[in-house]
Amino acid sequence: MASTDYDVLVDMGFDKERVALAVKKTGGLQGALEWLEETQDKPLEELVGSSATVLDEDDPNAEPPALKIGEEAHSLVCADCGKKFRSEAQASFHGAKSGHLNFEESTEEIAPLTEEEKKAKLAELREKLAAKRSTMSDQDKIDKKKNEDIRKKSTKETQDIKEDLQKKEQIKEAAAKRREKVAEVAAKEKIRAKIAADKEERRLKAEKEKAARDGRAPPVPVAASPVATTSSPISSKPASAYTETRLRLQTTSGNVQKSFPVDTTLFEVAAALGAESGFEAHSFVQNYPKKVFDQIDFGQTLKELGLVPSASLIVR
């Protein structure tokens, strides 16, 4: 290729080493432009290695043939597509690019590109490069949007996990406070019962002392509860004696009956129902007596909620 073509390509902004490779491999302006367009995304090291491999097949010091100034021009014709080429280097480049293998010699001389033709080819290449850069820019925008969507989705999933953990912690804290409140009420009841028992004991003692002074028989204490006889009906088993409770859970997809230990929390019941039927429970409703157990009650056990030995609940 003439040096003027080399200068034109360098003036267009192409790397000098890439232009030199294009000159060496193609031997013409048109072929060099096509080669530069085809290989613009490949690293220079790969192109240099590829070029060396092609040249070394015949002679390590060989260079692609190119027309010299004053040299008589002969052409080659691709028998597969009919294109004509001024040098073997151009024909080889065409064969490598298109896969065509059949070439024939031609006595027809191909005139070199005029200045107008060169300008037209350069303008065409600039348009192709601008279109390719625009396509790459659009693709970059698409990739950037995809990455942003992935980041937002990951952030939302992380936030959902945090909120779920916070919700569970709140349920645990509410359950702990409820247990503390129940324990406090039980302690106060125990103290009141103790005070009442001490008061009754002092009253009986005073009556006995008074009866002794008056010479009367001491009063007989009133029994707290009648003594059960064999003829009386057998009392039912107290709820505190049960270790399991049977629940009938009514969902929109059907009824589920399961047995749970009495110390199972309502939160664990909801989790078991979700694992078995996929239904997410937000609250439970008991028709008789009418009660609604929401997520504040999820930390309490079935025994604490009075759902022993059995209960029927509507799941919402």
mmCIF file of C-alpha atoms in Angstrom:
data_model
loop_
_atom_site.group_PDB
_atom_site.id
_atom_site.type_symbol
_atom_site.label_atom_id
_atom_site.label_comp_id
_atom_site.label_asym_id
_atom_site.label_seq_id
_atom_site.Cartn_x
_atom_site.Cartn_y
_atom_site.Cartn_z
ATOM 1 C CA MET A 1 0.000 0.000 0.000
ATOM 2 C CA ALA A 2 1.233 3.489 -0.733
ATOM 3 C CA SER A 3 2.403 5.612 2.137
ATOM 4 C CA THR A 4 -0.298 8.198 1.431
ATOM 5 C CA ASP A 5 -2.976 5.631 2.335
ATOM 6 C CA TYR A 6 -1.094 4.869 5.552
ATOM 7 C CA ASP A 7 -1.048 8.582 6.404
ATOM 8 C CA VAL A 8 -4.748 8.940 5.659
ATOM 9 C CA LEU A 9 -5.624 6.116 8.047
ATOM 10 C CA VAL A 10 -3.378 7.529 10.768
ATOM 11 C CA ASP A 11 -4.935 10.975 10.295
ATOM 12 C CA MET A 12 -8.350 9.383 10.853
ATOM 13 C CA GLY A 13 -7.256 8.521 14.382
ATOM 14 C CA PHE A 14 -6.373 4.844 13.988
ATOM 15 C CA ASP A 15 -3.458 3.477 15.978
ATOM 16 C CA LYS A 16 -0.241 3.474 13.944
ATOM 17 C CA GLU A 17 0.592 -0.145 14.760
ATOM 18 C CA ARG A 18 -2.902 -1.279 13.741
ATOM 19 C CA VAL A 19 -2.628 0.708 10.492
ATOM 20 C CA ALA A 20 0.759 -0.915 9.781
ATOM 21 C CA LEU A 21 -0.776 -4.372 10.309
ATOM 22 C CA ALA A 22 -3.707 -3.456 8.062
ATOM 23 C CA VAL A 23 -1.283 -2.270 5.331
ATOM 24 C CA LYS A 24 0.765 -5.442 5.633
ATOM 25 C CA LYS A 25 -2.195 -7.843 5.637
ATOM 26 C CA THR A 26 -4.424 -6.320 2.906
ATOM 27 C CA GLY A 27 -2.308 -4.236 0.516
ATOM 28 C CA GLY A 28 -5.067 -1.743 -0.338
ATOM 29 C CA LEU A 29 -7.083 1.065 1.207
ATOM 30 C CA GLN A 30 -10.417 -0.706 0.931
ATOM 31 C CA GLY A 31 -9.090 -3.921 2.462
ATOM 32 C CA ALA A 32 -7.298 -2.006 5.216
ATOM 33 C CA LEU A 33 -10.495 -0.142 6.100
ATOM 34 C CA GLU A 34 -12.461 -3.412 6.279
ATOM 35 C CA TRP A 35 -9.716 -5.069 8.344
ATOM 36 C CA LEU A 36 -9.589 -2.148 10.808
ATOM 37 C CA GLU A 37 -13.365 -2.211 11.136
ATOM 38 C CA GLU A 38 -13.429 -5.983 11.699
ATOM 39 C CA THR A 39 -10.652 -6.004 14.305
ATOM 40 C CA GLN A 40 -11.275 -2.754 16.231
ATOM 41 C CA ASP A 41 -12.549 -4.663 19.309
ATOM 42 C CA LYS A 42 -9.615 -7.123 19.421
ATOM 43 C CA PRO A 43 -6.473 -6.400 21.480
ATOM 44 C CA LEU A 44 -3.359 -5.445 19.528
ATOM 45 C CA GLU A 45 -1.336 -8.366 20.985
ATOM 46 C CA GLU A 46 -3.810 -10.870 19.568
ATOM 47 C CA LEU A 47 -3.680 -9.225 16.143
ATOM 48 C CA VAL A 48 0.126 -9.194 16.115
ATOM 49 C CA GLY A 49 0.270 -12.875 17.063
ATOM 50 C CA SER A 50 -2.325 -13.786 14.429
ATOM 51 C CA SER A 51 -0.443 -11.855 11.782
ATOM 52 C CA ALA A 52 2.856 -13.542 12.666
ATOM 53 C CA THR A 53 1.243 -17.000 12.457
ATOM 54 C CA VAL A 54 -0.131 -16.345 8.981
ATOM 55 C CA LEU A 55 3.182 -15.065 7.688
ATOM 56 C CA ASP A 56 5.257 -17.840 9.236
ATOM 57 C CA GLU A 57 3.419 -20.552 7.331
ATOM 58 C CA ASP A 58 5.615 -19.973 4.272
ATOM 59 C CA ASP A 59 8.525 -17.774 5.299
ATOM 60 C CA PRO A 60 9.286 -16.143 8.673
ATOM 61 C CA ASN A 61 10.539 -13.026 6.879
ATOM 62 C CA ALA A 62 7.853 -12.927 4.216
ATOM 63 C CA GLU A 63 5.454 -10.016 3.836
ATOM 64 C CA PRO A 64 2.120 -9.947 2.060
ATOM 65 C CA PRO A 65 2.574 -9.039 -1.611
ATOM 66 C CA ALA A 66 1.476 -5.569 -2.559
ATOM 67 C CA LEU A 67 1.624 -3.595 -5.750
ATOM 68 C CA LYS A 68 4.633 -1.344 -6.063
ATOM 69 C CA ILE A 69 4.795 1.969 -7.827
ATOM 70 C CA GLY A 70 5.302 1.347 -11.555
ATOM 71 C CA GLU A 71 4.493 -2.382 -11.204
ATOM 72 C CA GLU A 72 2.164 -3.851 -13.820
ATOM 73 C CA ALA A 73 -1.176 -4.602 -12.137
ATOM 74 C CA HIS A 74 -2.810 -8.008 -12.421
ATOM 75 C CA SER A 75 -6.004 -9.027 -10.647
ATOM 76 C CA LEU A 76 -7.495 -12.040 -8.957
ATOM 77 C CA VAL A 77 -11.161 -13.000 -9.193
ATOM 78 C CA CYS A 78 -13.118 -14.877 -6.507
ATOM 79 C CA ALA A 79 -14.944 -17.646 -8.355
ATOM 80 C CA ASP A 80 -17.464 -17.918 -5.513
ATOM 81 C CA CYS A 81 -18.743 -14.317 -5.489
ATOM 82 C CA GLY A 82 -17.094 -12.600 -8.497
ATOM 83 C CA LYS A 83 -15.211 -9.924 -6.558
ATOM 84 C CA LYS A 84 -11.896 -8.739 -8.037
ATOM 85 C CA PHE A 85 -8.726 -7.924 -6.115
ATOM 86 C CA ARG A 86 -5.523 -6.090 -7.015
ATOM 87 C CA SER A 87 -3.188 -8.263 -4.877
ATOM 88 C CA GLU A 88 -2.873 -11.683 -3.301
ATOM 89 C CA ALA A 89 -3.018 -10.067 0.141
ATOM 90 C CA GLN A 90 -6.439 -8.606 -0.633
ATOM 91 C CA ALA A 91 -7.663 -11.953 -1.961
ATOM 92 C CA SER A 92 -6.331 -13.753 1.135
ATOM 93 C CA PHE A 93 -8.065 -11.274 3.387
ATOM 94 C CA HIS A 94 -11.330 -11.778 1.508
ATOM 95 C CA GLY A 95 -10.977 -15.559 1.741
ATOM 96 C CA ALA A 96 -10.294 -15.437 5.488
ATOM 97 C CA LYS A 97 -13.285 -13.163 6.052
ATOM 98 C CA SER A 98 -15.836 -14.858 3.764
ATOM 99 C CA GLY A 99 -14.616 -18.465 3.716
ATOM 100 C CA HIS A 100 -14.338 -18.450 -0.084
ATOM 101 C CA LEU A 101 -11.527 -20.669 -1.409
ATOM 102 C CA ASN A 102 -11.744 -20.547 -5.204
ATOM 103 C CA PHE A 103 -9.729 -17.772 -6.857
ATOM 104 C CA GLU A 104 -8.664 -17.357 -10.488
ATOM 105 C CA GLU A 105 -6.091 -15.128 -12.172
ATOM 106 C CA SER A 106 -7.332 -12.332 -14.422
ATOM 107 C CA THR A 107 -5.557 -10.211 -16.972
ATOM 108 C CA GLU A 108 -7.916 -7.338 -16.248
ATOM 109 C CA GLU A 109 -6.186 -4.425 -14.613
ATOM 110 C CA ILE A 110 -7.959 -2.796 -11.667
ATOM 111 C CA ALA A 111 -7.370 0.910 -11.495
ATOM 112 C CA PRO A 112 -6.362 2.291 -8.076
ATOM 113 C CA LEU A 113 -8.884 4.239 -6.086
ATOM 114 C CA THR A 114 -9.238 7.891 -7.047
ATOM 115 C CA GLU A 115 -9.207 10.616 -4.441
ATOM 116 C CA GLU A 116 -13.005 10.856 -4.668
ATOM 117 C CA GLU A 117 -13.358 7.106 -4.174
ATOM 118 C CA LYS A 118 -10.982 7.232 -1.225
ATOM 119 C CA LYS A 119 -13.011 10.052 0.354
ATOM 120 C CA ALA A 120 -16.233 8.092 -0.237
ATOM 121 C CA LYS A 121 -14.743 4.977 1.374
ATOM 122 C CA LEU A 122 -13.509 7.000 4.341
ATOM 123 C CA ALA A 123 -16.921 8.652 4.754
ATOM 124 C CA GLU A 124 -18.595 5.213 4.609
ATOM 125 C CA LEU A 125 -16.208 3.885 7.255
ATOM 126 C CA ARG A 126 -16.842 6.897 9.505
ATOM 127 C CA GLU A 127 -20.601 6.281 9.269
ATOM 128 C CA LYS A 128 -20.153 2.603 10.108
ATOM 129 C CA LEU A 129 -17.910 3.425 13.072
ATOM 130 C CA ALA A 130 -20.375 6.060 14.340
ATOM 131 C CA ALA A 131 -23.279 3.610 14.011
ATOM 132 C CA LYS A 132 -21.337 0.920 15.841
ATOM 133 C CA ARG A 133 -20.368 3.320 18.651
ATOM 134 C CA SER A 134 -24.014 4.402 18.933
ATOM 135 C CA THR A 135 -25.119 0.759 19.158
ATOM 136 C CA MET A 136 -22.493 0.079 21.800
ATOM 137 C CA SER A 137 -23.641 3.176 23.721
ATOM 138 C CA ASP A 138 -27.258 1.987 23.630
ATOM 139 C CA GLN A 139 -26.172 -1.463 24.792
ATOM 140 C CA ASP A 140 -24.167 0.118 27.606
ATOM 141 C CA LYS A 141 -27.325 1.961 28.708
ATOM 142 C CA ILE A 142 -29.317 -1.290 28.639
ATOM 143 C CA ASP A 143 -26.625 -3.123 30.627
ATOM 144 C CA LYS A 144 -26.445 -0.257 33.118
ATOM 145 C CA LYS A 145 -30.222 -0.351 33.612
ATOM 146 C CA LYS A 146 -30.134 -4.130 34.097
ATOM 147 C CA ASN A 147 -27.396 -3.788 36.711
ATOM 148 C CA GLU A 148 -29.384 -1.071 38.470
ATOM 149 C CA ASP A 149 -32.510 -3.266 38.483
ATOM 150 C CA ILE A 150 -30.494 -6.138 39.951
ATOM 151 C CA ARG A 151 -29.092 -3.824 42.625
ATOM 152 C CA LYS A 152 -32.573 -2.507 43.514
ATOM 153 C CA LYS A 153 -33.970 -6.040 43.705
ATOM 154 C CA SER A 154 -31.106 -7.150 45.942
ATOM 155 C CA THR A 155 -31.626 -4.096 48.165
ATOM 156 C CA LYS A 156 -35.371 -4.779 48.430
ATOM 157 C CA GLU A 157 -34.781 -8.448 49.315
ATOM 158 C CA THR A 158 -32.275 -7.429 51.972
ATOM 159 C CA GLN A 159 -34.734 -4.861 53.364
ATOM 160 C CA ASP A 160 -37.528 -7.461 53.417
ATOM 161 C CA ILE A 161 -35.299 -9.857 55.361
ATOM 162 C CA LYS A 162 -34.432 -7.113 57.870
ATOM 163 C CA GLU A 163 -38.098 -6.199 58.305
ATOM 164 C CA ASP A 164 -39.024 -9.859 58.794
ATOM 165 C CA LEU A 165 -36.329 -10.243 61.455
ATOM 166 C CA GLN A 166 -37.486 -7.049 63.181
ATOM 167 C CA LYS A 167 -41.062 -8.315 63.102
ATOM 168 C CA LYS A 168 -40.054 -11.607 64.718
ATOM 169 C CA GLU A 169 -38.046 -9.755 67.359
ATOM 170 C CA GLN A 170 -41.056 -7.565 68.139
ATOM 171 C CA ILE A 171 -43.229 -10.670 68.502
ATOM 172 C CA LYS A 172 -40.677 -12.211 70.868
ATOM 173 C CA GLU A 173 -40.468 -9.016 72.917
ATOM 174 C CA ALA A 174 -44.268 -8.788 73.107
ATOM 175 C CA ALA A 175 -44.450 -12.432 74.182
ATOM 176 C CA ALA A 176 -41.802 -11.860 76.856
ATOM 177 C CA LYS A 177 -43.666 -8.800 78.180
ATOM 178 C CA ARG A 178 -46.921 -10.757 78.210
ATOM 179 C CA ARG A 179 -45.296 -13.588 80.177
ATOM 180 C CA GLU A 180 -43.853 -11.070 82.625
ATOM 181 C CA LYS A 181 -47.289 -9.517 83.031
ATOM 182 C CA VAL A 182 -48.929 -12.917 83.589
ATOM 183 C CA ALA A 183 -46.238 -13.840 86.121
ATOM 184 C CA GLU A 184 -46.739 -10.501 87.875
ATOM 185 C CA VAL A 185 -50.520 -11.041 88.068
ATOM 186 C CA ALA A 186 -50.003 -14.568 89.387
ATOM 187 C CA ALA A 187 -47.587 -13.292 92.067
ATOM 188 C CA LYS A 188 -50.063 -10.615 93.155
ATOM 189 C CA GLU A 189 -52.857 -13.213 93.339
ATOM 190 C CA LYS A 190 -50.622 -15.430 95.435
ATOM 191 C CA ILE A 191 -49.882 -12.549 97.811
ATOM 192 C CA ARG A 192 -53.599 -11.672 98.073
ATOM 193 C CA ALA A 193 -54.446 -15.320 98.766
ATOM 194 C CA LYS A 194 -51.755 -15.451 101.442
ATOM 195 C CA ILE A 195 -53.100 -12.263 103.063
ATOM 196 C CA ALA A 196 -56.659 -13.644 102.992
ATOM 197 C CA ALA A 197 -55.508 -16.960 104.501
ATOM 198 C CA ASP A 198 -53.613 -15.184 107.287
ATOM 199 C CA LYS A 199 -56.641 -12.987 107.977
ATOM 200 C CA GLU A 200 -58.949 -16.025 108.181
ATOM 201 C CA GLU A 201 -56.496 -17.800 110.444
ATOM 202 C CA ARG A 202 -56.387 -14.816 112.820
ATOM 203 C CA ARG A 203 -60.199 -14.610 112.812
ATOM 204 C CA LEU A 204 -60.588 -18.293 113.712
ATOM 205 C CA LYS A 205 -57.966 -17.977 116.418
ATOM 206 C CA ALA A 206 -59.791 -15.000 117.944
ATOM 207 C CA GLU A 207 -63.125 -16.858 117.868
ATOM 208 C CA LYS A 208 -61.569 -19.903 119.546
ATOM 209 C CA GLU A 209 -60.104 -17.740 122.298
ATOM 210 C CA LYS A 210 -63.451 -16.013 122.824
ATOM 211 C CA ALA A 211 -65.327 -19.348 122.895
ATOM 212 C CA ALA A 212 -62.827 -20.647 125.458
ATOM 213 C CA ARG A 213 -63.415 -17.622 127.685
ATOM 214 C CA ASP A 214 -67.190 -18.023 127.359
ATOM 215 C CA GLY A 215 -67.029 -21.784 127.986
ATOM 216 C CA ARG A 216 -68.425 -22.606 124.593
ATOM 217 C CA ALA A 217 -67.255 -25.122 122.024
ATOM 218 C CA PRO A 218 -64.903 -23.677 119.422
ATOM 219 C CA PRO A 219 -66.512 -22.945 116.031
ATOM 220 C CA VAL A 220 -66.107 -25.524 113.317
ATOM 221 C CA PRO A 221 -64.239 -24.138 110.269
ATOM 222 C CA VAL A 222 -66.293 -24.131 107.095
ATOM 223 C CA ALA A 223 -64.842 -26.519 104.524
ATOM 224 C CA ALA A 224 -63.522 -24.777 101.450
ATOM 225 C CA SER A 225 -65.166 -27.294 99.151
ATOM 226 C CA PRO A 226 -67.408 -30.311 99.684
ATOM 227 C CA VAL A 227 -65.718 -33.676 99.915
ATOM 228 C CA ALA A 228 -66.377 -35.747 96.844
ATOM 229 C CA THR A 229 -68.186 -39.027 97.416
ATOM 230 C CA THR A 230 -68.264 -42.165 95.347
ATOM 231 C CA SER A 231 -71.807 -41.319 94.259
ATOM 232 C CA SER A 232 -70.807 -37.878 92.900
ATOM 233 C CA PRO A 233 -69.921 -37.611 89.214
ATOM 234 C CA ILE A 234 -66.251 -37.881 88.305
ATOM 235 C CA SER A 235 -64.778 -34.430 87.687
ATOM 236 C CA SER A 236 -63.300 -33.712 84.242
ATOM 237 C CA LYS A 237 -59.557 -33.570 83.738
ATOM 238 C CA PRO A 238 -58.226 -30.042 84.383
ATOM 239 C CA ALA A 239 -56.665 -28.175 81.448
ATOM 240 C CA SER A 240 -53.353 -27.980 83.307
ATOM 241 C CA ALA A 241 -53.077 -31.772 83.168
ATOM 242 C CA TYR A 242 -52.977 -31.927 79.346
ATOM 243 C CA THR A 243 -49.669 -32.047 77.497
ATOM 244 C CA GLU A 244 -51.126 -31.738 74.001
ATOM 245 C CA THR A 245 -53.957 -29.833 72.392
ATOM 246 C CA ARG A 246 -55.806 -30.557 69.192
ATOM 247 C CA LEU A 247 -56.486 -27.642 66.845
ATOM 248 C CA ARG A 248 -58.940 -27.447 63.960
ATOM 249 C CA LEU A 249 -57.682 -24.737 61.624
ATOM 250 C CA GLN A 250 -60.148 -23.405 59.038
ATOM 251 C CA THR A 251 -58.480 -21.886 55.951
ATOM 252 C CA THR A 252 -59.855 -20.688 52.614
ATOM 253 C CA SER A 253 -58.564 -23.893 50.992
ATOM 254 C CA GLY A 254 -59.972 -26.308 53.591
ATOM 255 C CA ASN A 255 -59.654 -27.497 57.176
ATOM 256 C CA VAL A 256 -56.449 -28.706 58.809
ATOM 257 C CA GLN A 257 -56.424 -30.709 62.036
ATOM 258 C CA LYS A 258 -53.178 -31.037 63.952
ATOM 259 C CA SER A 259 -52.027 -31.763 67.472
ATOM 260 C CA PHE A 260 -49.422 -29.574 69.187
ATOM 261 C CA PRO A 261 -47.708 -29.598 72.584
ATOM 262 C CA VAL A 262 -49.436 -27.153 74.947
ATOM 263 C CA ASP A 263 -46.246 -25.064 75.209
ATOM 264 C CA THR A 264 -46.230 -24.418 71.425
ATOM 265 C CA THR A 265 -46.511 -20.716 70.598
ATOM 266 C CA LEU A 266 -49.111 -19.409 68.174
ATOM 267 C CA PHE A 267 -46.225 -18.218 65.979
ATOM 268 C CA GLU A 268 -45.000 -21.817 65.660
ATOM 269 C CA VAL A 269 -48.538 -22.947 64.780
ATOM 270 C CA ALA A 270 -48.657 -20.324 61.994
ATOM 271 C CA ALA A 271 -45.231 -21.446 60.736
ATOM 272 C CA ALA A 272 -46.283 -25.117 60.702
ATOM 273 C CA LEU A 273 -49.486 -24.237 58.825
ATOM 274 C CA GLY A 274 -47.506 -22.226 56.263
ATOM 275 C CA ALA A 275 -45.025 -25.078 55.724
ATOM 276 C CA GLU A 276 -47.821 -27.619 55.241
ATOM 277 C CA SER A 277 -50.369 -25.680 53.173
ATOM 278 C CA GLY A 278 -48.479 -22.574 52.017
ATOM 279 C CA PHE A 279 -51.086 -20.356 53.728
ATOM 280 C CA GLU A 280 -49.620 -17.317 55.513
ATOM 281 C CA ALA A 281 -51.539 -16.666 58.746
ATOM 282 C CA HIS A 282 -51.835 -13.095 60.052
ATOM 283 C CA SER A 283 -54.395 -13.771 62.791
ATOM 284 C CA PHE A 284 -56.614 -16.483 64.307
ATOM 285 C CA VAL A 285 -60.270 -16.066 65.293
ATOM 286 C CA GLN A 286 -62.119 -18.173 67.880
ATOM 287 C CA ASN A 287 -65.924 -18.066 67.520
ATOM 288 C CA TYR A 288 -66.861 -19.223 71.025
ATOM 289 C CA PRO A 289 -65.915 -17.577 73.194
ATOM 290 C CA LYS A 290 -65.322 -14.802 70.653
ATOM 291 C CA LYS A 291 -61.609 -13.970 70.586
ATOM 292 C CA VAL A 292 -59.168 -12.625 68.022
ATOM 293 C CA PHE A 293 -55.518 -13.584 68.312
ATOM 294 C CA ASP A 294 -53.367 -11.202 66.288
ATOM 295 C CA GLN A 295 -49.572 -11.062 65.921
ATOM 296 C CA ILE A 296 -49.222 -9.493 69.367
ATOM 297 C CA ASP A 297 -50.485 -12.811 70.770
ATOM 298 C CA PHE A 298 -48.231 -14.948 68.535
ATOM 299 C CA GLY A 299 -45.576 -15.120 71.245
ATOM 300 C CA GLN A 300 -47.897 -16.815 73.767
ATOM 301 C CA THR A 301 -48.308 -20.559 74.143
ATOM 302 C CA LEU A 302 -51.520 -22.449 73.435
ATOM 303 C CA LYS A 303 -51.834 -23.108 77.160
ATOM 304 C CA GLU A 304 -51.528 -19.411 78.023
ATOM 305 C CA LEU A 305 -54.178 -18.543 75.435
ATOM 306 C CA GLY A 306 -56.632 -21.104 76.850
ATOM 307 C CA LEU A 307 -56.632 -23.269 73.709
ATOM 308 C CA VAL A 308 -56.327 -26.529 75.695
ATOM 309 C CA PRO A 309 -57.319 -29.361 75.289
ATOM 310 C CA SER A 310 -58.829 -28.456 71.896
ATOM 311 C CA ALA A 311 -59.935 -25.440 69.890
ATOM 312 C CA SER A 312 -61.375 -24.457 66.533
ATOM 313 C CA LEU A 313 -59.763 -21.427 64.902
ATOM 314 C CA ILE A 314 -60.439 -19.498 61.698
ATOM 315 C CA VAL A 315 -57.185 -18.562 59.963
ATOM 316 C CA ARG A 316 -56.943 -15.105 58.386
#
